[in-house]
Coordinates of C-alpha atoms in Angstrom, one line a residue:
M1 CA -84.9 24.5 -12.5
T2 CA -87.4 27.3 -11.9
I3 CA -90.9 27.1 -9.0
R4 CA -92.6 27.5 -12.6
Y5 CA -92.1 23.2 -13.4
L6 CA -91.5 22.3 -9.8
L7 CA -95.0 23.6 -8.9
P8 CA -96.8 20.9 -11.1
L9 CA -94.8 17.9 -9.6
P10 CA -97.1 16.9 -7.5
L11 CA -100.2 16.4 -9.8
A12 CA -97.6 14.4 -12.3
L13 CA -96.7 12.4 -9.5
A14 CA -100.0 11.7 -8.3
V15 CA -101.2 10.9 -11.8
A16 CA -98.6 8.4 -12.4
H17 CA -99.2 6.6 -8.7
A18 CA -103.3 6.1 -9.4
C19 CA -101.8 4.6 -12.6
A20 CA -99.7 2.3 -10.7
A21 CA -101.1 1.1 -7.9
E22 CA -104.8 0.8 -6.6
T23 CA -106.0 3.7 -4.6
P24 CA -106.8 3.5 -0.9
A25 CA -110.1 4.2 0.6
F26 CA -110.3 8.1 1.4
V27 CA -109.9 8.6 5.1
G28 CA -108.4 12.5 4.9
E29 CA -109.3 15.8 5.3
E30 CA -110.4 17.4 1.8
V31 CA -107.1 19.6 1.5
L32 CA -107.8 22.0 -1.8
V33 CA -111.4 23.4 -2.7
T34 CA -111.9 24.3 -6.1
A35 CA -115.9 25.3 -5.9
S36 CA -118.4 26.0 -3.9
R37 CA -121.7 23.9 -3.5
L38 CA -124.6 24.6 -3.3
D39 CA -126.1 22.8 0.1
Q40 CA -130.0 23.8 -0.4
P41 CA -131.9 25.8 -3.1
L42 CA -130.8 29.1 -3.7
Q43 CA -128.6 29.4 -0.2
L44 CA -125.2 28.3 0.4
S45 CA -123.1 28.3 3.1
L46 CA -119.1 28.5 2.7
D47 CA -116.1 27.9 5.1
P48 CA -114.3 30.8 4.1
R49 CA -110.7 29.4 5.7
A50 CA -111.1 26.2 3.6
P51 CA -108.6 26.2 0.8
R52 CA -109.2 27.1 -2.8
Q53 CA -108.4 28.1 -5.8
P54 CA -107.0 30.3 -7.5
A55 CA -104.7 32.2 -5.0
P56 CA -106.7 32.9 -1.4
A57 CA -108.8 36.0 -1.2
A58 CA -107.9 39.2 0.1
D59 CA -110.9 40.7 0.9
G60 CA -114.7 39.5 0.7
A61 CA -115.3 40.2 -2.7
S62 CA -112.4 38.0 -4.1
L63 CA -113.7 35.2 -1.9
L64 CA -117.4 35.4 -3.5
K65 CA -115.8 35.1 -7.1
N66 CA -115.7 31.7 -6.6
I67 CA -119.2 31.0 -6.1
P68 CA -121.0 30.7 -9.6
G69 CA -122.8 33.8 -10.8
F70 CA -120.6 35.7 -8.9
N71 CA -118.2 38.6 -11.0
V72 CA -115.9 41.1 -9.9
A73 CA -115.5 44.5 -11.3
R74 CA -111.4 45.5 -10.7
K75 CA -110.2 48.4 -9.9
G76 CA -106.9 47.7 -8.3
G77 CA -105.2 44.9 -6.2
S78 CA -108.1 45.0 -3.6
S79 CA -111.7 46.5 -3.1
G80 CA -113.0 45.0 -5.7
D81 CA -117.1 45.5 -6.3
P82 CA -118.9 41.9 -6.0
L83 CA -121.8 41.3 -8.7
L84 CA -123.9 38.5 -8.5
R85 CA -125.9 37.5 -12.0
G86 CA -124.5 41.4 -13.2
L87 CA -126.2 42.9 -9.9
G88 CA -124.0 45.0 -7.7
G89 CA -124.3 47.8 -5.4
S90 CA -127.1 48.1 -3.5
R91 CA -129.1 45.3 -5.2
L92 CA -127.0 42.7 -3.2
A93 CA -126.7 43.2 1.0
I94 CA -123.5 42.6 2.5
L95 CA -123.4 42.2 6.0
A96 CA -121.5 41.6 9.1
D97 CA -122.3 39.2 11.8
G98 CA -126.2 40.0 10.9
G99 CA -125.6 44.1 10.9
F100 CA -124.8 46.3 7.1
V101 CA -121.4 47.2 6.4
F102 CA -122.0 50.6 4.0
G103 CA -118.9 51.9 2.3
G104 CA -118.2 55.7 2.6
C105 CA -116.7 56.6 -1.1
G106 CA -119.3 58.7 -3.2
G107 CA -117.2 56.6 -5.9
R108 CA -117.0 53.3 -4.7
M109 CA -113.7 53.5 -3.5
D110 CA -114.8 50.9 -0.7
P111 CA -117.4 48.7 -1.1
P112 CA -118.5 46.9 1.7
T113 CA -116.7 43.8 1.2
A114 CA -113.6 45.7 1.1
Y115 CA -113.5 45.9 5.2
L116 CA -114.2 42.1 5.1
F117 CA -111.0 40.4 4.6
P118 CA -112.8 36.3 4.7
D119 CA -110.1 34.4 7.4
A120 CA -111.7 36.2 9.9
Y121 CA -115.1 34.9 9.9
D122 CA -116.3 31.5 10.4
V123 CA -119.0 30.8 7.6
V124 CA -120.0 33.0 5.1
D125 CA -124.0 32.6 4.0
V126 CA -124.7 33.1 0.6
V127 CA -128.8 33.7 -0.5
K128 CA -129.4 34.3 -4.2
G129 CA -132.3 36.1 -5.5
P130 CA -135.4 37.6 -3.3
Q131 CA -135.5 34.1 -1.5
S132 CA -135.5 35.6 1.8
V133 CA -137.1 38.9 4.1
K134 CA -134.6 38.2 6.9
L135 CA -131.7 39.7 6.2
G136 CA -133.0 43.3 5.6
P137 CA -134.7 45.1 2.8
G138 CA -133.5 45.0 -1.1
L139 CA -132.8 41.7 -1.9
V140 CA -132.6 42.3 -5.4
A141 CA -130.3 40.6 -6.4
G142 CA -129.4 38.6 -3.3
G143 CA -127.8 38.9 0.1
V144 CA -124.4 37.8 1.8
N145 CA -123.4 37.6 5.3
F146 CA -120.0 37.1 6.8
E147 CA -120.7 35.7 10.1
R148 CA -118.2 34.6 13.3
K149 CA -120.1 32.0 15.4
T150 CA -117.5 31.4 18.2
P151 CA -118.6 27.5 19.4
R152 CA -119.2 27.3 23.1
F153 CA -116.8 25.7 25.9
D154 CA -117.6 22.8 27.7
Q155 CA -114.7 22.8 29.8
P156 CA -112.2 26.0 30.5
G157 CA -109.6 25.6 27.6
V158 CA -108.2 27.6 24.3
R159 CA -108.1 27.8 20.8
F160 CA -105.8 28.9 18.5
N161 CA -105.7 29.1 14.2
G162 CA -103.2 31.3 12.1
S163 CA -102.1 31.5 8.6
L164 CA -99.5 33.1 6.3
L165 CA -99.3 33.7 2.8
G166 CA -97.0 35.1 0.8
G167 CA -97.0 35.9 -3.2
S168 CA -96.2 37.3 -6.5
G169 CA -96.6 41.2 -6.1
D170 CA -95.4 41.6 -2.8
R171 CA -98.7 40.0 -1.6
N172 CA -98.6 39.0 2.5
D173 CA -101.1 37.8 4.6
A174 CA -101.2 37.6 8.2
Y175 CA -104.4 35.9 10.4
A176 CA -104.5 35.0 14.0
D177 CA -107.6 34.2 15.9
F178 CA -107.3 33.5 19.4
A179 CA -110.1 32.5 22.0
A180 CA -110.5 31.5 25.7
G181 CA -113.3 30.5 27.9
S182 CA -115.0 28.4 29.9
R183 CA -118.8 27.1 30.2
Y184 CA -119.7 30.6 31.6
G185 CA -118.6 32.8 28.5
Y186 CA -115.3 33.2 26.6
A187 CA -112.9 35.6 25.1
R188 CA -111.7 36.3 21.8
I189 CA -109.5 38.2 19.8
L190 CA -108.7 38.2 15.9
A191 CA -106.0 40.5 13.6
S192 CA -105.4 40.5 10.4
R193 CA -103.1 42.5 8.3
N194 CA -103.0 42.4 4.7
H195 CA -100.5 43.7 2.1
G196 CA -100.4 43.8 -1.7
G197 CA -97.6 46.1 -3.8
D198 CA -98.0 46.7 -7.2
Y199 CA -99.0 43.6 -9.4
R200 CA -98.0 43.2 -13.1
D201 CA -100.6 41.8 -15.7
G202 CA -100.0 38.9 -18.5
D203 CA -98.2 41.6 -20.9
G204 CA -95.9 42.1 -18.1
R205 CA -97.1 46.4 -17.5
P206 CA -97.0 46.9 -13.3
V207 CA -100.9 47.9 -12.6
H208 CA -101.5 50.9 -10.2
S209 CA -103.1 48.4 -7.5
A210 CA -101.0 48.6 -4.0
F211 CA -102.6 48.3 -0.8
D212 CA -102.6 47.4 2.9
R213 CA -105.0 47.0 5.8
D214 CA -104.9 45.9 9.2
S215 CA -107.5 45.0 11.3
Q216 CA -108.6 43.8 14.9
T217 CA -111.4 42.2 16.3
A218 CA -112.0 41.8 20.7
I219 CA -115.3 39.3 20.9
V220 CA -116.6 38.5 24.8
G221 CA -119.5 36.4 25.1
L222 CA -121.3 35.5 28.8
T223 CA -122.9 31.8 28.5
P224 CA -124.6 31.2 31.9
G225 CA -126.5 28.9 31.1
R226 CA -127.1 26.4 28.1
D227 CA -130.0 28.5 26.3
T228 CA -128.6 31.9 27.2
T229 CA -125.4 34.0 24.9
L230 CA -124.4 37.8 25.5
E231 CA -122.1 38.9 23.1
V232 CA -120.3 41.9 22.9
S233 CA -117.9 42.8 19.8
A234 CA -116.0 45.5 18.7
D235 CA -114.0 46.2 15.1
R236 CA -111.0 48.5 14.2
S237 CA -110.0 48.5 10.8
R238 CA -107.2 51.2 9.0
G239 CA -106.1 51.0 5.1
Q240 CA -105.1 52.5 2.0
A241 CA -105.2 51.2 -1.5
A242 CA -104.1 52.7 -4.9
Y243 CA -106.4 52.6 -8.3
A244 CA -105.3 52.1 -11.5
D245 CA -109.0 52.9 -12.4
R246 CA -109.5 56.4 -11.6
M247 CA -107.6 59.7 -11.1
M248 CA -107.2 59.5 -7.6
D249 CA -106.2 57.1 -4.3
G250 CA -107.9 55.7 -1.3
S251 CA -105.6 56.8 0.9
K252 CA -107.4 56.5 4.0
F253 CA -110.1 53.4 4.9
D254 CA -110.5 54.1 8.8
R255 CA -113.5 51.7 10.1
D256 CA -114.8 51.4 13.4
A257 CA -117.9 49.1 14.4
W258 CA -119.1 47.7 17.6
G259 CA -122.5 45.5 18.1
V260 CA -124.4 43.8 20.6
K261 CA -126.1 40.0 20.6
L262 CA -128.3 38.2 22.8
E263 CA -130.0 35.4 22.2
Q264 CA -132.5 33.4 24.4
R265 CA -133.8 29.4 23.5
R266 CA -136.2 27.2 24.5
L267 CA -138.6 29.9 26.2
A268 CA -141.6 28.0 26.0
G269 CA -143.2 25.4 23.9
W270 CA -144.0 27.4 20.9
L271 CA -141.7 29.5 21.6
D272 CA -138.2 28.3 20.2
A273 CA -135.6 31.8 20.8
V274 CA -135.5 35.4 21.4
R275 CA -132.8 37.5 19.8
L276 CA -131.8 41.4 20.1
Q277 CA -129.1 42.2 18.0
L278 CA -127.7 45.9 17.4
N279 CA -124.6 47.4 15.5
H280 CA -122.9 50.0 15.1
S281 CA -120.5 51.1 12.4
Y282 CA -118.5 54.6 11.3
V283 CA -116.5 54.8 8.3
D284 CA -113.8 58.1 8.0
H285 CA -112.3 57.8 4.2
V286 CA -110.3 60.2 2.6
M287 CA -109.5 60.5 -1.2
D288 CA -107.0 62.3 -3.0
N289 CA -104.2 62.4 -6.0
F290 CA -101.1 62.8 -3.8
S291 CA -100.6 60.0 -1.3
L292 CA -100.2 57.2 -3.2
R293 CA -99.0 58.3 -6.9
P294 CA -96.9 61.1 -7.8
A295 CA -98.2 64.6 -7.6
P296 CA -99.6 66.7 -9.8
K297 CA -99.5 70.7 -9.8
M298 CA -103.2 70.6 -8.5
K299 CA -103.9 68.7 -5.3
M300 CA -107.1 67.4 -4.7
L301 CA -108.7 65.5 -1.8
G302 CA -112.2 64.7 0.0
N303 CA -113.3 63.3 3.2
P304 CA -116.5 61.3 3.7
D305 CA -117.8 59.7 5.9
R306 CA -120.7 57.4 6.8
E307 CA -122.2 56.6 10.4
A308 CA -124.7 53.8 10.2
D309 CA -126.6 52.1 13.2
T310 CA -129.0 48.8 12.9
G311 CA -131.0 46.7 15.2
R312 CA -133.1 43.6 15.0
L313 CA -135.3 42.1 17.4
S314 CA -137.0 38.5 16.4
A315 CA -138.3 35.3 17.5
D316 CA -138.4 32.0 16.4
L317 CA -141.7 30.4 16.8
A318 CA -143.6 26.8 16.5
F319 CA -147.2 26.1 15.7
G320 CA -147.9 22.3 15.4
D321 CA -145.6 22.0 12.1
W322 CA -145.0 25.2 11.3
E323 CA -141.5 27.2 12.0
V324 CA -142.1 30.6 12.0
T325 CA -139.2 33.4 12.3
T326 CA -140.6 36.9 12.5
G327 CA -138.6 40.3 13.6
V328 CA -138.8 44.1 13.2
D329 CA -135.5 45.7 11.8
W330 CA -134.6 49.3 11.5
L331 CA -131.5 51.3 10.0
R332 CA -130.2 54.7 10.6
D333 CA -127.5 55.5 8.1
R334 CA -126.1 59.2 8.1
H335 CA -123.5 60.5 5.1
S336 CA -121.4 63.4 5.0
K337 CA -118.2 65.2 3.3
R338 CA -115.5 67.7 3.1
F339 CA -113.2 68.5 0.4
D340 CA -109.6 70.6 0.4
V341 CA -105.8 69.6 1.2
D342 CA -106.5 71.0 4.9
Y343 CA -109.6 69.2 5.4
Q344 CA -109.4 68.5 9.1
Q345 CA -109.7 72.2 9.9
Q346 CA -113.6 72.5 7.8
P347 CA -116.1 71.4 9.1
R348 CA -118.5 68.8 7.8
L349 CA -121.4 69.0 5.4
P350 CA -124.6 66.7 6.4
D351 CA -125.0 64.9 2.6
I352 CA -127.8 62.8 2.2
S353 CA -129.3 60.5 5.3
F354 CA -131.8 57.2 5.3
D355 CA -134.3 56.2 8.4
N356 CA -135.6 52.7 7.6
Q357 CA -137.9 50.3 9.7
G358 CA -138.8 47.1 8.6
L359 CA -141.1 44.0 9.7
Y360 CA -141.0 40.4 8.5
A361 CA -142.1 37.1 8.7
E362 CA -140.6 33.9 7.2
A363 CA -142.3 30.3 7.5
S364 CA -141.7 26.3 6.6
T365 CA -144.2 23.8 7.2
P366 CA -144.0 19.8 5.6
L367 CA -146.3 19.5 2.6
G368 CA -146.8 16.1 1.8
A369 CA -144.8 13.2 2.3
Q370 CA -141.6 14.4 1.1
G371 CA -142.2 18.1 0.2
R372 CA -142.3 21.6 2.0
L373 CA -143.3 24.7 1.5
I374 CA -141.0 27.8 2.4
S375 CA -142.4 31.7 2.4
G376 CA -141.8 34.9 3.8
L377 CA -143.4 38.8 3.5
R378 CA -141.9 41.7 3.9
R379 CA -142.5 45.8 4.7
D380 CA -140.3 48.4 4.8
A381 CA -140.5 52.4 5.3
T382 CA -137.4 54.6 3.8
L383 CA -137.3 58.4 4.4
A384 CA -134.4 59.6 2.3
V385 CA -133.1 62.9 2.9
L386 CA -131.2 65.2 0.2
E387 CA -129.5 68.2 2.2
A388 CA -128.7 71.3 0.5
A389 CA -125.6 70.8 0.0
S390 CA -125.8 68.0 -1.9
N391 CA -128.9 68.9 -4.2
K392 CA -128.8 72.3 -5.8
G393 CA -129.2 74.4 -2.1
I394 CA -132.3 72.8 -1.7
R395 CA -133.3 70.0 1.1
A396 CA -135.5 67.3 -0.4
E397 CA -137.3 64.3 1.3
N398 CA -138.3 61.3 -0.5
R399 CA -140.4 58.4 1.2
Y400 CA -140.6 55.0 -0.1
H401 CA -142.5 51.7 0.8
M402 CA -141.9 48.8 -0.4
D403 CA -143.1 45.3 0.0
S404 CA -141.3 42.2 -0.8
G405 CA -141.8 38.6 0.0
F406 CA -141.5 35.1 -1.3
V407 CA -143.2 31.7 -1.6
R408 CA -141.0 28.4 -2.5
Y409 CA -142.0 24.8 -2.8
E410 CA -139.2 21.9 -2.7
L411 CA -139.6 18.3 -2.8
K412 CA -137.1 16.0 -1.6
T413 CA -137.4 12.2 -3.7
G414 CA -134.2 10.0 -2.9
G415 CA -130.8 11.8 -3.5
W416 CA -132.6 14.5 -5.5
T417 CA -134.3 17.8 -4.7
H418 CA -136.7 19.7 -6.5
Y419 CA -137.6 23.4 -6.2
V420 CA -139.7 26.6 -7.8
G421 CA -139.4 29.9 -5.9
L422 CA -141.2 33.0 -6.6
G423 CA -140.4 36.0 -5.1
Q424 CA -140.2 40.2 -5.5
A425 CA -138.1 42.3 -3.9
Q426 CA -138.8 46.1 -3.8
R427 CA -135.6 49.2 -3.1
A428 CA -135.1 52.5 -2.6
P429 CA -132.5 54.4 -4.3
D430 CA -129.4 54.3 -2.8
Y431 CA -126.9 56.8 -2.2
W432 CA -125.2 56.8 -4.9
E433 CA -128.3 56.9 -7.4
L434 CA -129.9 59.5 -5.4
N435 CA -126.4 61.6 -5.6
R436 CA -127.0 61.3 -9.6
N437 CA -131.0 62.0 -9.8
G438 CA -133.2 63.0 -6.3
R439 CA -136.0 61.9 -7.8
L440 CA -135.7 58.2 -8.4
G441 CA -138.5 56.0 -8.4
K442 CA -138.4 52.4 -5.8
E443 CA -137.0 49.4 -8.0
S444 CA -139.0 46.2 -8.0
N445 CA -137.4 42.9 -9.2
L446 CA -140.5 39.4 -9.3
Q447 CA -138.5 36.8 -10.1
L448 CA -139.0 33.0 -11.2
D449 CA -136.3 30.5 -9.6
A450 CA -136.7 26.9 -10.3
G451 CA -133.8 24.0 -10.0
L452 CA -132.6 20.5 -8.4
L453 CA -130.1 19.3 -7.2
Y454 CA -128.6 15.7 -6.5
Q455 CA -126.5 14.8 -3.7
D456 CA -125.1 10.9 -3.4
D457 CA -121.3 9.6 -1.6
K458 CA -119.7 10.4 -5.1
L459 CA -121.9 13.1 -6.8
Q460 CA -123.1 16.2 -6.1
G461 CA -124.8 18.5 -8.4
S462 CA -127.3 21.5 -8.6
L463 CA -128.9 23.2 -11.5
S464 CA -130.8 26.3 -11.3
A465 CA -132.6 28.4 -13.9
Y466 CA -133.7 32.6 -13.1
L467 CA -136.4 34.5 -14.8
S468 CA -137.0 37.7 -13.7
R469 CA -138.7 41.5 -14.4
V470 CA -137.3 44.4 -13.0
G471 CA -139.7 47.2 -12.7
D472 CA -137.8 50.9 -12.9
F473 CA -134.9 49.4 -12.7
I474 CA -132.1 52.3 -11.6
L475 CA -130.1 52.4 -14.7
V476 CA -127.1 55.0 -14.7
D477 CA -126.6 56.7 -18.0
N478 CA -123.8 59.0 -18.2
N479 CA -125.1 59.3 -21.8
S480 CA -128.6 61.1 -20.3
P481 CA -128.2 64.5 -18.7
Q482 CA -130.4 62.8 -15.6
K483 CA -127.2 60.3 -14.7
A484 CA -129.4 57.9 -13.7
R485 CA -133.2 56.8 -14.3
N486 CA -135.6 54.2 -14.2
V487 CA -136.4 51.9 -17.1
D488 CA -137.8 48.3 -17.0
A489 CA -135.5 45.3 -17.5
R490 CA -135.9 41.8 -18.2
R491 CA -133.2 38.7 -16.7
Y492 CA -132.8 35.6 -17.0
G493 CA -129.8 32.8 -16.6
L494 CA -128.9 29.3 -15.6
E495 CA -126.0 28.0 -13.4
S496 CA -124.8 24.9 -12.5
E497 CA -122.7 23.1 -10.4
A498 CA -121.0 19.0 -10.7
R499 CA -118.5 17.4 -8.3
W500 CA -117.8 14.0 -8.9
R501 CA -115.7 11.6 -6.9
F502 CA -115.1 9.1 -9.7
A503 CA -111.8 7.4 -7.7
P504 CA -110.8 7.1 -3.9
Q505 CA -108.9 9.9 -4.1
W506 CA -110.0 11.8 -7.3
T507 CA -112.4 14.8 -7.5
L508 CA -113.7 16.6 -10.9
S509 CA -115.5 19.1 -10.9
G510 CA -117.2 21.8 -12.5
S511 CA -119.5 25.1 -13.0
V512 CA -121.2 26.8 -15.0
A513 CA -123.1 30.7 -15.5
W514 CA -124.6 32.2 -17.6
A515 CA -126.8 35.5 -17.6
W516 CA -128.8 37.6 -20.3
A517 CA -130.5 40.6 -19.7
A518 CA -131.8 43.8 -21.5
N519 CA -133.1 47.3 -21.3
L520 CA -136.9 47.1 -22.7
D521 CA -137.0 51.1 -22.4
D522 CA -134.1 51.4 -25.1
G523 CA -134.2 47.8 -27.1
R524 CA -130.7 47.6 -26.2
P525 CA -128.7 44.6 -23.5
L526 CA -129.0 45.5 -20.4
A527 CA -125.3 47.1 -19.1
Q528 CA -122.9 45.3 -17.1
T529 CA -124.0 41.7 -17.6
P530 CA -121.3 39.4 -17.5
P531 CA -120.9 36.8 -19.9
L532 CA -121.0 33.0 -20.5
E533 CA -118.6 31.6 -18.0
G534 CA -117.4 27.8 -17.5
K535 CA -114.8 26.1 -14.5
L536 CA -113.4 22.9 -14.4
G537 CA -111.8 21.2 -11.8
L538 CA -109.4 18.2 -10.9
K539 CA -108.0 17.2 -7.6
W540 CA -105.8 14.4 -6.2
D541 CA -105.4 14.1 -2.4
N542 CA -104.7 11.1 -0.3
G543 CA -105.4 12.7 3.0
R544 CA -102.0 14.1 3.3
Y545 CA -100.8 14.8 -0.1
G546 CA -103.3 16.7 -2.3
A547 CA -102.7 18.7 -5.8
G548 CA -105.0 19.9 -8.1
A549 CA -105.6 22.2 -11.5
A550 CA -108.7 25.1 -12.3
L551 CA -109.5 26.0 -15.5
R552 CA -111.8 28.9 -16.0
A553 CA -112.8 30.2 -19.4
A554 CA -115.5 33.3 -20.3
Q555 CA -117.2 34.1 -23.5
R556 CA -116.6 37.1 -25.5
Q557 CA -119.0 39.6 -24.4
D558 CA -120.8 41.7 -27.3
R559 CA -123.6 42.2 -25.6
V560 CA -122.9 45.8 -24.0
A561 CA -124.2 49.4 -23.9
P562 CA -121.6 51.8 -23.7
G563 CA -121.8 54.3 -21.1
Q564 CA -124.6 52.7 -19.0
G565 CA -124.4 50.5 -16.3
N566 CA -124.7 51.0 -12.3
I567 CA -123.3 52.2 -9.5
V568 CA -120.2 49.9 -9.2
G569 CA -119.4 50.5 -13.4
Q570 CA -120.7 51.4 -17.1
D571 CA -119.6 49.4 -20.1
I572 CA -117.1 50.2 -22.1
G573 CA -117.7 48.1 -25.0
A574 CA -117.2 44.7 -26.1
A575 CA -114.7 42.4 -24.2
P576 CA -112.8 39.8 -25.3
G577 CA -113.0 36.4 -24.3
F578 CA -110.6 34.4 -21.6
A579 CA -109.0 31.3 -20.4
T580 CA -106.7 30.7 -17.6
L581 CA -105.3 28.1 -15.5
S582 CA -104.1 27.3 -12.0
L583 CA -102.4 25.0 -10.3
D584 CA -101.9 23.9 -6.6
A585 CA -100.5 21.7 -4.3
G586 CA -101.1 20.9 -0.6
W587 CA -99.7 19.4 2.5
K588 CA -101.2 18.5 5.8
I589 CA -98.1 18.2 7.6
S590 CA -100.1 17.3 10.8
K591 CA -103.4 17.6 12.0
R592 CA -102.9 20.9 13.0
F593 CA -100.7 22.0 10.2
K594 CA -101.0 22.4 6.4
L595 CA -99.1 24.3 3.6
L596 CA -100.0 25.3 0.7
A597 CA -98.7 26.0 -2.9
G598 CA -100.1 27.6 -6.1
I599 CA -99.9 29.1 -9.5
D600 CA -102.2 31.3 -10.9
N601 CA -102.9 32.0 -14.8
V602 CA -99.9 29.8 -15.9
F603 CA -99.9 30.9 -18.9
N604 CA -99.4 33.9 -18.5
R605 CA -102.2 35.4 -20.1
A606 CA -103.2 39.4 -20.2
Y607 CA -107.4 39.7 -19.9
A608 CA -109.9 41.6 -18.0
E609 CA -113.2 40.6 -16.8
S610 CA -115.9 42.6 -18.8
V611 CA -117.3 44.3 -16.1
S612 CA -113.9 45.7 -15.0
R613 CA -113.6 49.1 -14.4
G614 CA -111.8 51.3 -17.3
G615 CA -108.2 52.3 -17.0
D616 CA -107.2 55.8 -16.4
M617 CA -103.8 58.1 -16.9
V618 CA -101.5 57.3 -13.8
A619 CA -98.1 58.7 -14.2
G620 CA -95.4 55.8 -14.4
Y621 CA -98.2 53.4 -16.1
T622 CA -99.3 52.1 -19.4
R623 CA -103.2 52.9 -19.4
T624 CA -105.1 49.8 -20.5
T625 CA -108.7 49.6 -21.8
R626 CA -109.7 48.0 -18.4
V627 CA -107.9 47.4 -15.4
N628 CA -106.3 43.9 -16.3
E629 CA -106.5 41.1 -13.9
P630 CA -103.0 39.5 -12.3
G631 CA -100.6 37.4 -14.6
R632 CA -98.6 34.5 -13.6
T633 CA -98.8 34.3 -9.6
L634 CA -96.8 32.4 -7.4
W635 CA -98.2 32.0 -3.8
T636 CA -97.9 30.0 -0.6
K637 CA -99.7 29.4 2.3
L638 CA -99.2 28.2 6.1
Q639 CA -102.4 27.5 7.9
V640 CA -102.0 26.3 11.4
E641 CA -105.1 25.1 14.1
L642 CA -104.3 24.4 17.8

């Protein structure tokens, strides 16, 4: 009997067991997770190490894809570009431990999430829409912060977390997290290795998609008192990735970074905490057409790099019923490039640089017996310098001043939370956009958000709606001589999640996400907007054994604008709808060990996401309209916690 018939067996046994006997009260830890849950209005926190369905994420974008409203533009086996409600790139802020992460490639080979392996972080915080000012400038779509939070040691001890994963397409991951400390401080070492070979799509065609990534992190923290923390961290990442959507691959993705955090709490009755944070990141990237594919007659190579320094000084204040966080942050961002096969002998040419200074304040206060008012304001000044080497021999300076802010009212009555919020976020054109058109104006998103959440012992759910007007939306337009231009756009959409534990060991979950957008200047759809999508999951878990099934379906997308889009990608044409089924099972061997297994795309469907990149000609591979998703995929994962 083949493994494809064995994997669903635990699910069948679970159904039979539930029908044959009365189920005991649920006392175990949840083993399988099929969807995220909104914990508070427009914000959610994820445990990136929690088992989830389908296959465990290989990078940050793969993790975010599990959240309703997120999609990923696939290019190969890794390094996909995440979009929230159809908006990605610089409209979606990506941070690691509070510091901005940037890629170096002018063709978006390495979006920020390509350098972030989810298991190496303790929590992932997501903000949807312009409903925060603390994560930095330009939250037109929202923000994501991958964060490490090392718990204090009250007494001397050690902790260990690790995992091993193997799957189809030569996929194998390994991860280890070791920490030791006492009440005076701690030391932590994290390491991960991710590898994948070429996967096959649902028609059995190999996709040029192999990748490798190794990363290491060292963290040292001093805690001389319960209210004082000084932490220093260092990150090192090395990788490479093959791509099916272009004529070159990423043969080198090197990133070195360090960070410093200083926090002092309980300074005075009105001063809860003061925090200082500094981060440095350097990315060195090589792209070529010969290292990871058959060498052509004419070799091509590019070597961009990017150096970014960020800092933030903030304070938590309390004035009566008001809780206020205020601060300043700054960014220094430098990009350069060089070409030719003997690139190491060539000088680096400065390309585009950015300097940003921001001032912000975010506050909340009770309003009425069960209500709460949250608001924030932010002011940013950005200087973008286009060097002569990348701007037709002319050095140019662009200055932008951005005003962002929001106000939101929340009302809790019983298990219900109702909210309505109005927010604005402005951003300056980014590196990729200015490379196309150095005279772009700033972009401004004015957005109304409203919704409700419900939670009790058995049922949790949320419903959110948004209406957005984006002034001077920066549209990448391959049909225009300018290549990028400002237009006005309108957007609206709905998202909903629900999770119902209808029996002690059974849970039914589901989600729906729908987005609609129009380019008002051209009178046509706003490109790269994903179609209606829904997910349905069924899970059985008795505390030791678990099994689940997840169905995902997306509607056909006919509202497209070929040749237009954003820095992530451009529309190709109408995209067919699809539906896929995933199955998985879990065994909690002991308190310290969990074994998980699954099969994704059970019926081996050949399909592609509507926002995925177009396939390119790669010698030895079949070219497809879009880069197809993996076909039937088997995986198993062992998790250890000591």
